[in-house]
Amino acid sequence: FNDHLNNNVYVRWLLDSIHEDWWQTHRLRSLHMKFLEEGKWGESVDVRLSERETEWQMFQLTKDGRAMAEGQLIWDKER
């Protein structure tokens, strides 16, 4: 164990940042993530989400102002 974060931790942080109300009316169709820099346990990370544009949304995870991961979420509206 080298204190580095597993990739699924980044995904969990991202999905946990999305408000519960959104999950009640939408379903995640796909998630595209590019990992740019490794993170370590105990570091402070910010999740930045763009305004939702129809069915897609951009995101970025940052630490100390540097991008750790970025990508796109694609949503389907529940019927």
mmCIF file of C-alpha atoms in Angstrom:
data_model
loop_
_atom_site.group_PDB
_atom_site.id
_atom_site.type_symbol
_atom_site.label_atom_id
_atom_site.label_comp_id
_atom_site.label_asym_id
_atom_site.label_seq_id
_atom_site.Cartn_x
_atom_site.Cartn_y
_atom_site.Cartn_z
ATOM 1 C CA PHE A 1 0.000 0.000 0.000
ATOM 2 C CA ASN A 2 1.624 3.236 -1.155
ATOM 3 C CA ASP A 3 -1.047 5.804 -0.145
ATOM 4 C CA HIS A 4 -2.093 6.259 -3.792
ATOM 5 C CA LEU A 5 -5.801 6.371 -4.557
ATOM 6 C CA ASN A 6 -7.474 3.682 -6.619
ATOM 7 C CA ASN A 7 -9.287 4.911 -9.759
ATOM 8 C CA ASN A 8 -12.682 4.018 -8.330
ATOM 9 C CA VAL A 9 -12.154 6.567 -5.523
ATOM 10 C CA TYR A 10 -12.169 9.347 -8.145
ATOM 11 C CA VAL A 11 -15.423 7.981 -9.591
ATOM 12 C CA ARG A 12 -16.999 7.752 -6.131
ATOM 13 C CA TRP A 13 -16.056 11.373 -5.322
ATOM 14 C CA LEU A 14 -17.571 12.495 -8.625
ATOM 15 C CA LEU A 15 -20.843 10.597 -8.233
ATOM 16 C CA ASP A 16 -21.183 11.570 -4.555
ATOM 17 C CA SER A 17 -21.020 15.244 -5.579
ATOM 18 C CA ILE A 18 -24.235 14.986 -7.626
ATOM 19 C CA HIS A 19 -27.329 16.068 -5.731
ATOM 20 C CA GLU A 20 -29.783 13.358 -4.690
ATOM 21 C CA ASP A 21 -32.687 15.108 -6.464
ATOM 22 C CA TRP A 22 -30.901 14.725 -9.798
ATOM 23 C CA TRP A 23 -30.545 10.947 -9.294
ATOM 24 C CA GLN A 24 -34.314 10.662 -8.748
ATOM 25 C CA THR A 25 -35.085 11.980 -12.236
ATOM 26 C CA HIS A 26 -32.028 10.912 -14.273
ATOM 27 C CA ARG A 27 -29.980 7.839 -15.045
ATOM 28 C CA LEU A 28 -26.278 7.911 -15.825
ATOM 29 C CA ARG A 29 -25.784 6.530 -19.341
ATOM 30 C CA SER A 30 -22.004 6.839 -19.497
ATOM 31 C CA LEU A 31 -18.989 8.311 -17.790
ATOM 32 C CA HIS A 32 -15.753 9.139 -19.614
ATOM 33 C CA MET A 33 -12.828 9.974 -17.332
ATOM 34 C CA LYS A 34 -9.222 10.825 -18.134
ATOM 35 C CA PHE A 35 -6.832 10.424 -15.197
ATOM 36 C CA LEU A 36 -4.175 13.156 -15.250
ATOM 37 C CA GLU A 37 -2.421 13.056 -11.881
ATOM 38 C CA GLU A 38 -2.402 10.602 -9.022
ATOM 39 C CA GLY A 39 -3.865 11.470 -5.681
ATOM 40 C CA LYS A 40 -2.955 10.264 -2.227
ATOM 41 C CA TRP A 41 -5.047 9.568 0.858
ATOM 42 C CA GLY A 42 -5.570 12.658 2.985
ATOM 43 C CA GLU A 43 -5.314 15.188 0.142
ATOM 44 C CA SER A 44 -8.098 17.717 -0.307
ATOM 45 C CA VAL A 45 -9.884 17.357 -3.651
ATOM 46 C CA ASP A 46 -12.459 19.640 -5.297
ATOM 47 C CA VAL A 47 -15.085 18.373 -7.730
ATOM 48 C CA ARG A 48 -16.169 20.900 -10.332
ATOM 49 C CA LEU A 49 -19.229 20.228 -12.475
ATOM 50 C CA SER A 50 -20.304 22.317 -15.437
ATOM 51 C CA GLU A 51 -23.864 23.452 -15.865
ATOM 52 C CA ARG A 52 -25.837 20.638 -17.429
ATOM 53 C CA GLU A 53 -26.196 21.036 -21.179
ATOM 54 C CA THR A 54 -29.124 18.860 -22.256
ATOM 55 C CA GLU A 55 -27.910 15.306 -21.606
ATOM 56 C CA TRP A 56 -24.171 15.907 -21.073
ATOM 57 C CA GLN A 57 -22.073 17.514 -18.370
ATOM 58 C CA MET A 58 -18.334 18.155 -18.056
ATOM 59 C CA PHE A 59 -16.425 17.647 -14.807
ATOM 60 C CA GLN A 60 -12.986 18.112 -13.293
ATOM 61 C CA LEU A 61 -11.413 16.867 -10.051
ATOM 62 C CA THR A 62 -8.655 19.168 -8.798
ATOM 63 C CA LYS A 63 -6.154 19.420 -5.954
ATOM 64 C CA ASP A 64 -4.186 22.576 -5.256
ATOM 65 C CA GLY A 65 -5.646 24.061 -8.449
ATOM 66 C CA ARG A 66 -4.239 21.252 -10.638
ATOM 67 C CA ALA A 67 -6.462 18.836 -12.556
ATOM 68 C CA MET A 68 -6.313 15.231 -11.318
ATOM 69 C CA ALA A 69 -9.053 13.908 -13.605
ATOM 70 C CA GLU A 70 -11.540 15.306 -16.084
ATOM 71 C CA GLY A 71 -14.218 14.071 -18.392
ATOM 72 C CA GLN A 72 -17.865 13.935 -19.320
ATOM 73 C CA LEU A 73 -21.078 12.517 -17.889
ATOM 74 C CA ILE A 74 -23.954 11.606 -20.220
ATOM 75 C CA TRP A 75 -27.439 11.446 -18.689
ATOM 76 C CA ASP A 76 -30.823 9.990 -19.661
ATOM 77 C CA LYS A 77 -33.984 11.512 -18.239
ATOM 78 C CA GLU A 78 -36.115 8.935 -16.423
ATOM 79 C CA ARG A 79 -39.585 8.551 -17.848
#
